[in-house]
Amino acid sequence: MSTVLIVAQVFAFFAFILYTLSFQFKKRGNVLKTQIFANIFYTLEYIMLDAYAGVNNSLFGITRSILFYVFDKQKKKCPPYVAVIFLSLVVIFGFVSYTDVFSILPVIISIIFFVALYTEDMKLYRKVAVVASILWIIYNIAVQAYVSVFDYTIELISSLVAIYRFDIKKEREKKKDKDKFEKLK
C-alpha cells in the first residue's frame, strides 16, 4: 500500500469519527458544525485518491453545512433560489467530474442530503443518511477508499441507532404516555 493511500485512509478515519458523531446530536446546528469538519477530512481523502466526484461532493457538503448553519443562526429559512443555484451547481460539477457510473453516486448523495436539510426535518435527514451511507459504501469500494467503506458501514449503523433513539423510541414513549392517559379517563 502506497504512502498516499495510507494518508488518505487516515484522513478518512478522522472524517469518519466526526461524521458518525454528528448523527448523535439532536440539534441541527451541532450536526452541521460537526459535518463541516468531517467533510474537510473527506475532501483531503478524495484528493489523495484522485476521486474528484468525491472531492466535489465533500466541498459541496462543506458549503451546504455552512449555508444551512448561517441561515439557522439568523433564524431564517434558506431561500428557494439559493437551493436552485446550489443544486444546479451540484449537477454541473457532477457532469464535469464524471468518469464512470460510480461518479454519479456522490451527485445523488449531495442532492438528497441538500433536500433533506432544506426541509429542516431531522427525521427525514436521518432516513436519508441511511440511503446515502449505502451509496457511499458502493462508491468507496469503486475508488479504493477502504477506510471509508468501513466508515460508512458504521455511519449506517449510527444513523439507524439515531432513528431508533430519536424517532422510534420517542414515538413508543408518546404512545405509551397516551395509553396511560386514556386508561386514567
PDB file of C-alpha atoms in Angstrom:
ATOM      1  CA  MET A   1       0.000   0.000   0.000  1.00  0.00           C
ATOM      2  CA  SER A   2       1.450   3.368  -1.035  1.00  0.00           C
ATOM      3  CA  THR A   3       2.035   6.251   1.364  1.00  0.00           C
ATOM      4  CA  VAL A   4      -0.588   8.344  -0.419  1.00  0.00           C
ATOM      5  CA  LEU A   5      -3.164   5.584   0.012  1.00  0.00           C
ATOM      6  CA  ILE A   6      -2.280   5.237   3.704  1.00  0.00           C
ATOM      7  CA  VAL A   7      -2.533   9.004   4.352  1.00  0.00           C
ATOM      8  CA  ALA A   8      -5.877   9.078   2.520  1.00  0.00           C
ATOM      9  CA  GLN A   9      -7.152   6.339   4.829  1.00  0.00           C
ATOM     10  CA  VAL A  10      -6.002   8.338   7.893  1.00  0.00           C
ATOM     11  CA  PHE A  11      -7.971  11.383   6.680  1.00  0.00           C
ATOM     12  CA  ALA A  12     -10.955   9.088   6.147  1.00  0.00           C
ATOM     13  CA  PHE A  13     -10.671   7.839   9.713  1.00  0.00           C
ATOM     14  CA  PHE A  14     -10.842  11.375  11.159  1.00  0.00           C
ATOM     15  CA  ALA A  15     -13.769  12.191   8.886  1.00  0.00           C
ATOM     16  CA  PHE A  16     -15.497   9.017   9.990  1.00  0.00           C
ATOM     17  CA  ILE A  17     -15.193   9.872  13.693  1.00  0.00           C
ATOM     18  CA  LEU A  18     -16.673  13.327  13.180  1.00  0.00           C
ATOM     19  CA  TYR A  19     -19.406  12.323  10.758  1.00  0.00           C
ATOM     20  CA  THR A  20     -20.546   9.374  12.854  1.00  0.00           C
ATOM     21  CA  LEU A  21     -20.625  11.587  15.921  1.00  0.00           C
ATOM     22  CA  SER A  22     -22.733  14.157  14.058  1.00  0.00           C
ATOM     23  CA  PHE A  23     -25.728  11.807  13.787  1.00  0.00           C
ATOM     24  CA  GLN A  24     -25.930  11.537  17.555  1.00  0.00           C
ATOM     25  CA  PHE A  25     -26.700  15.229  18.025  1.00  0.00           C
ATOM     26  CA  LYS A  26     -30.329  16.181  18.331  1.00  0.00           C
ATOM     27  CA  LYS A  27     -29.888  19.829  17.329  1.00  0.00           C
ATOM     28  CA  ARG A  28     -29.345  20.580  13.685  1.00  0.00           C
ATOM     29  CA  GLY A  29     -26.713  23.259  14.393  1.00  0.00           C
ATOM     30  CA  ASN A  30     -24.456  20.763  16.144  1.00  0.00           C
ATOM     31  CA  VAL A  31     -24.938  18.252  13.321  1.00  0.00           C
ATOM     32  CA  LEU A  32     -23.972  20.892  10.756  1.00  0.00           C
ATOM     33  CA  LYS A  33     -20.874  22.164  12.602  1.00  0.00           C
ATOM     34  CA  THR A  34     -19.535  18.654  13.068  1.00  0.00           C
ATOM     35  CA  GLN A  35     -20.186  17.756   9.434  1.00  0.00           C
ATOM     36  CA  ILE A  36     -18.243  20.790   8.196  1.00  0.00           C
ATOM     37  CA  PHE A  37     -15.093  19.392   9.766  1.00  0.00           C
ATOM     38  CA  ALA A  38     -15.864  15.838   8.685  1.00  0.00           C
ATOM     39  CA  ASN A  39     -16.212  16.980   5.084  1.00  0.00           C
ATOM     40  CA  ILE A  40     -12.871  18.788   5.246  1.00  0.00           C
ATOM     41  CA  PHE A  41     -11.209  15.463   6.033  1.00  0.00           C
ATOM     42  CA  TYR A  42     -13.225  13.649   3.357  1.00  0.00           C
ATOM     43  CA  THR A  43     -12.111  16.283   0.832  1.00  0.00           C
ATOM     44  CA  LEU A  44      -8.481  15.612   1.692  1.00  0.00           C
ATOM     45  CA  GLU A  45      -9.016  11.860   1.423  1.00  0.00           C
ATOM     46  CA  TYR A  46     -10.610  12.036  -2.014  1.00  0.00           C
ATOM     47  CA  ILE A  47      -7.985  14.485  -3.304  1.00  0.00           C
ATOM     48  CA  MET A  48      -5.298  11.965  -2.378  1.00  0.00           C
ATOM     49  CA  LEU A  49      -7.225   9.199  -4.157  1.00  0.00           C
ATOM     50  CA  ASP A  50      -7.857  11.322  -7.296  1.00  0.00           C
ATOM     51  CA  ALA A  51     -11.572  10.671  -6.733  1.00  0.00           C
ATOM     52  CA  TYR A  52     -12.868  14.015  -7.935  1.00  0.00           C
ATOM     53  CA  ALA A  53     -16.564  13.205  -7.716  1.00  0.00           C
ATOM     54  CA  GLY A  54     -15.917  12.573  -4.011  1.00  0.00           C
ATOM     55  CA  VAL A  55     -13.933  15.825  -3.750  1.00  0.00           C
ATOM     56  CA  ASN A  56     -16.802  17.775  -5.312  1.00  0.00           C
ATOM     57  CA  ASN A  57     -19.326  16.135  -3.015  1.00  0.00           C
ATOM     58  CA  SER A  58     -17.258  16.878   0.069  1.00  0.00           C
ATOM     59  CA  LEU A  59     -16.763  20.506  -0.957  1.00  0.00           C
ATOM     60  CA  PHE A  60     -20.492  20.812  -1.549  1.00  0.00           C
ATOM     61  CA  GLY A  61     -21.018  19.158   1.834  1.00  0.00           C
ATOM     62  CA  ILE A  62     -18.925  21.859   3.489  1.00  0.00           C
ATOM     63  CA  THR A  63     -20.753  24.586   1.575  1.00  0.00           C
ATOM     64  CA  ARG A  64     -24.171  23.050   2.290  1.00  0.00           C
ATOM     65  CA  SER A  65     -23.482  22.773   6.018  1.00  0.00           C
ATOM     66  CA  ILE A  66     -22.147  26.333   6.254  1.00  0.00           C
ATOM     67  CA  LEU A  67     -25.093  27.643   4.233  1.00  0.00           C
ATOM     68  CA  PHE A  68     -27.695  25.986   6.445  1.00  0.00           C
ATOM     69  CA  TYR A  69     -25.801  26.847   9.623  1.00  0.00           C
ATOM     70  CA  VAL A  70     -25.707  30.557   8.698  1.00  0.00           C
ATOM     71  CA  PHE A  71     -29.419  30.610   7.869  1.00  0.00           C
ATOM     72  CA  ASP A  72     -30.227  28.733  11.095  1.00  0.00           C
ATOM     73  CA  LYS A  73     -28.239  31.250  13.150  1.00  0.00           C
ATOM     74  CA  GLN A  74     -30.193  34.075  11.509  1.00  0.00           C
ATOM     75  CA  LYS A  75     -33.391  32.137  12.253  1.00  0.00           C
ATOM     76  CA  LYS A  76     -34.226  32.187   8.554  1.00  0.00           C
ATOM     77  CA  LYS A  77     -35.033  29.513   6.035  1.00  0.00           C
ATOM     78  CA  CYS A  78     -32.714  29.119   3.069  1.00  0.00           C
ATOM     79  CA  PRO A  79     -34.446  30.871   0.148  1.00  0.00           C
ATOM     80  CA  PRO A  80     -35.635  28.654  -2.721  1.00  0.00           C
ATOM     81  CA  TYR A  81     -33.441  30.480  -5.256  1.00  0.00           C
ATOM     82  CA  VAL A  82     -30.350  29.567  -3.210  1.00  0.00           C
ATOM     83  CA  ALA A  83     -31.472  25.934  -3.221  1.00  0.00           C
ATOM     84  CA  VAL A  84     -31.908  26.017  -7.006  1.00  0.00           C
ATOM     85  CA  ILE A  85     -28.466  27.578  -7.519  1.00  0.00           C
ATOM     86  CA  PHE A  86     -26.815  25.095  -5.161  1.00  0.00           C
ATOM     87  CA  LEU A  87     -28.470  22.049  -6.723  1.00  0.00           C
ATOM     88  CA  SER A  88     -27.667  23.330 -10.225  1.00  0.00           C
ATOM     89  CA  LEU A  89     -24.008  23.627  -9.273  1.00  0.00           C
ATOM     90  CA  VAL A  90     -24.034  20.095  -7.850  1.00  0.00           C
ATOM     91  CA  VAL A  91     -25.349  18.752 -11.155  1.00  0.00           C
ATOM     92  CA  ILE A  92     -22.933  20.856 -13.270  1.00  0.00           C
ATOM     93  CA  PHE A  93     -19.912  19.790 -11.227  1.00  0.00           C
ATOM     94  CA  GLY A  94     -21.202  16.220 -11.354  1.00  0.00           C
ATOM     95  CA  PHE A  95     -21.059  16.336 -15.154  1.00  0.00           C
ATOM     96  CA  VAL A  96     -17.607  17.923 -15.074  1.00  0.00           C
ATOM     97  CA  SER A  97     -16.205  15.266 -12.737  1.00  0.00           C
ATOM     98  CA  TYR A  98     -17.969  12.342 -14.436  1.00  0.00           C
ATOM     99  CA  THR A  99     -15.623   9.398 -15.008  1.00  0.00           C
ATOM    100  CA  ASP A 100     -17.868   6.369 -14.713  1.00  0.00           C
ATOM    101  CA  VAL A 101     -21.233   5.257 -13.364  1.00  0.00           C
ATOM    102  CA  PHE A 102     -19.871   5.342  -9.803  1.00  0.00           C
ATOM    103  CA  SER A 103     -19.084   9.053 -10.057  1.00  0.00           C
ATOM    104  CA  ILE A 104     -22.831   9.726 -10.299  1.00  0.00           C
ATOM    105  CA  LEU A 105     -23.372   8.440  -6.746  1.00  0.00           C
ATOM    106  CA  PRO A 106     -21.847  11.469  -4.954  1.00  0.00           C
ATOM    107  CA  VAL A 107     -24.089  13.753  -7.033  1.00  0.00           C
ATOM    108  CA  ILE A 108     -27.170  11.811  -5.963  1.00  0.00           C
ATOM    109  CA  ILE A 109     -25.977  11.891  -2.361  1.00  0.00           C
ATOM    110  CA  SER A 110     -25.425  15.674  -2.471  1.00  0.00           C
ATOM    111  CA  ILE A 111     -28.889  16.251  -3.863  1.00  0.00           C
ATOM    112  CA  ILE A 112     -30.751  14.068  -1.361  1.00  0.00           C
ATOM    113  CA  PHE A 113     -28.799  15.456   1.610  1.00  0.00           C
ATOM    114  CA  PHE A 114     -29.492  19.016   0.489  1.00  0.00           C
ATOM    115  CA  VAL A 115     -33.201  18.349   0.087  1.00  0.00           C
ATOM    116  CA  ALA A 116     -33.378  16.636   3.490  1.00  0.00           C
ATOM    117  CA  LEU A 117     -31.606  19.530   5.210  1.00  0.00           C
ATOM    118  CA  TYR A 118     -33.665  22.077   3.285  1.00  0.00           C
ATOM    119  CA  THR A 119     -36.873  20.614   4.707  1.00  0.00           C
ATOM    120  CA  GLU A 120     -35.412  21.048   8.227  1.00  0.00           C
ATOM    121  CA  ASP A 121     -36.875  17.655   9.088  1.00  0.00           C
ATOM    122  CA  MET A 122     -34.253  15.786  11.116  1.00  0.00           C
ATOM    123  CA  LYS A 123     -36.353  12.632  10.932  1.00  0.00           C
ATOM    124  CA  LEU A 124     -36.130  12.712   7.137  1.00  0.00           C
ATOM    125  CA  TYR A 125     -32.446  13.628   7.382  1.00  0.00           C
ATOM    126  CA  ARG A 126     -31.683  10.516   9.417  1.00  0.00           C
ATOM    127  CA  LYS A 127     -33.507   8.350   6.850  1.00  0.00           C
ATOM    128  CA  VAL A 128     -31.600   9.975   4.004  1.00  0.00           C
ATOM    129  CA  ALA A 129     -28.377   9.281   5.909  1.00  0.00           C
ATOM    130  CA  VAL A 130     -29.162   5.561   5.725  1.00  0.00           C
ATOM    131  CA  VAL A 131     -29.603   5.682   1.942  1.00  0.00           C
ATOM    132  CA  ALA A 132     -26.546   7.912   1.494  1.00  0.00           C
ATOM    133  CA  SER A 133     -24.380   5.585   3.593  1.00  0.00           C
ATOM    134  CA  ILE A 134     -25.277   2.664   1.349  1.00  0.00           C
ATOM    135  CA  LEU A 135     -24.447   4.696  -1.779  1.00  0.00           C
ATOM    136  CA  TRP A 136     -21.155   5.855  -0.240  1.00  0.00           C
ATOM    137  CA  ILE A 137     -20.175   2.277   0.527  1.00  0.00           C
ATOM    138  CA  ILE A 138     -20.615   1.407  -3.146  1.00  0.00           C
ATOM    139  CA  TYR A 139     -18.677   4.498  -4.317  1.00  0.00           C
ATOM    140  CA  ASN A 140     -15.839   3.978  -1.859  1.00  0.00           C
ATOM    141  CA  ILE A 141     -15.345   0.374  -2.912  1.00  0.00           C
ATOM    142  CA  ALA A 142     -15.044   1.627  -6.503  1.00  0.00           C
ATOM    143  CA  VAL A 143     -12.405   4.297  -5.668  1.00  0.00           C
ATOM    144  CA  GLN A 144     -10.437   2.171  -3.174  1.00  0.00           C
ATOM    145  CA  ALA A 145     -11.370   4.324  -0.175  1.00  0.00           C
ATOM    146  CA  TYR A 146     -11.172   1.308   2.098  1.00  0.00           C
ATOM    147  CA  VAL A 147     -11.415   3.047   5.448  1.00  0.00           C
ATOM    148  CA  SER A 148     -14.405   4.977   4.135  1.00  0.00           C
ATOM    149  CA  VAL A 149     -16.157   1.698   3.312  1.00  0.00           C
ATOM    150  CA  PHE A 150     -15.768   0.807   6.974  1.00  0.00           C
ATOM    151  CA  ASP A 151     -16.672   4.400   7.945  1.00  0.00           C
ATOM    152  CA  TYR A 152     -19.928   4.409   6.067  1.00  0.00           C
ATOM    153  CA  THR A 153     -20.850   0.984   7.362  1.00  0.00           C
ATOM    154  CA  ILE A 154     -20.502   2.367  10.881  1.00  0.00           C
ATOM    155  CA  GLU A 155     -22.304   5.570   9.863  1.00  0.00           C
ATOM    156  CA  LEU A 156     -25.119   3.414   8.519  1.00  0.00           C
ATOM    157  CA  ILE A 157     -25.358   1.728  11.903  1.00  0.00           C
ATOM    158  CA  SER A 158     -25.087   5.100  13.681  1.00  0.00           C
ATOM    159  CA  SER A 159     -27.909   6.505  11.536  1.00  0.00           C
ATOM    160  CA  LEU A 160     -30.073   3.507  12.340  1.00  0.00           C
ATOM    161  CA  VAL A 161     -29.328   3.958  16.060  1.00  0.00           C
ATOM    162  CA  ALA A 162     -30.250   7.657  15.800  1.00  0.00           C
ATOM    163  CA  ILE A 163     -33.506   6.734  14.044  1.00  0.00           C
ATOM    164  CA  TYR A 164     -34.278   4.365  16.893  1.00  0.00           C
ATOM    165  CA  ARG A 165     -33.311   6.872  19.617  1.00  0.00           C
ATOM    166  CA  PHE A 166     -34.963   9.985  18.229  1.00  0.00           C
ATOM    167  CA  ASP A 167     -37.806   8.614  16.143  1.00  0.00           C
ATOM    168  CA  ILE A 168     -38.938   5.093  17.000  1.00  0.00           C
ATOM    169  CA  LYS A 169     -38.258   5.159  20.754  1.00  0.00           C
ATOM    170  CA  LYS A 170     -39.800   8.616  21.132  1.00  0.00           C
ATOM    171  CA  GLU A 171     -42.934   7.514  19.257  1.00  0.00           C
ATOM    172  CA  ARG A 172     -43.217   4.476  21.512  1.00  0.00           C
ATOM    173  CA  GLU A 173     -42.896   6.693  24.593  1.00  0.00           C
ATOM    174  CA  LYS A 174     -45.568   9.076  23.280  1.00  0.00           C
ATOM    175  CA  LYS A 175     -47.874   6.165  22.552  1.00  0.00           C
ATOM    176  CA  LYS A 176     -47.237   4.692  25.997  1.00  0.00           C
ATOM    177  CA  ASP A 177     -47.992   8.063  27.645  1.00  0.00           C
ATOM    178  CA  LYS A 178     -51.146   8.443  25.561  1.00  0.00           C
ATOM    179  CA  ASP A 179     -52.278   4.931  26.533  1.00  0.00           C
ATOM    180  CA  LYS A 180     -51.679   5.713  30.233  1.00  0.00           C
ATOM    181  CA  PHE A 181     -53.668   8.905  29.907  1.00  0.00           C
ATOM    182  CA  GLU A 182     -56.510   7.054  28.186  1.00  0.00           C
ATOM    183  CA  LYS A 183     -56.613   4.477  30.994  1.00  0.00           C
ATOM    184  CA  LEU A 184     -56.894   7.249  33.573  1.00  0.00           C
ATOM    185  CA  LYS A 185     -60.056   8.598  31.937  1.00  0.00           C
TER     186      LYS A 185
END
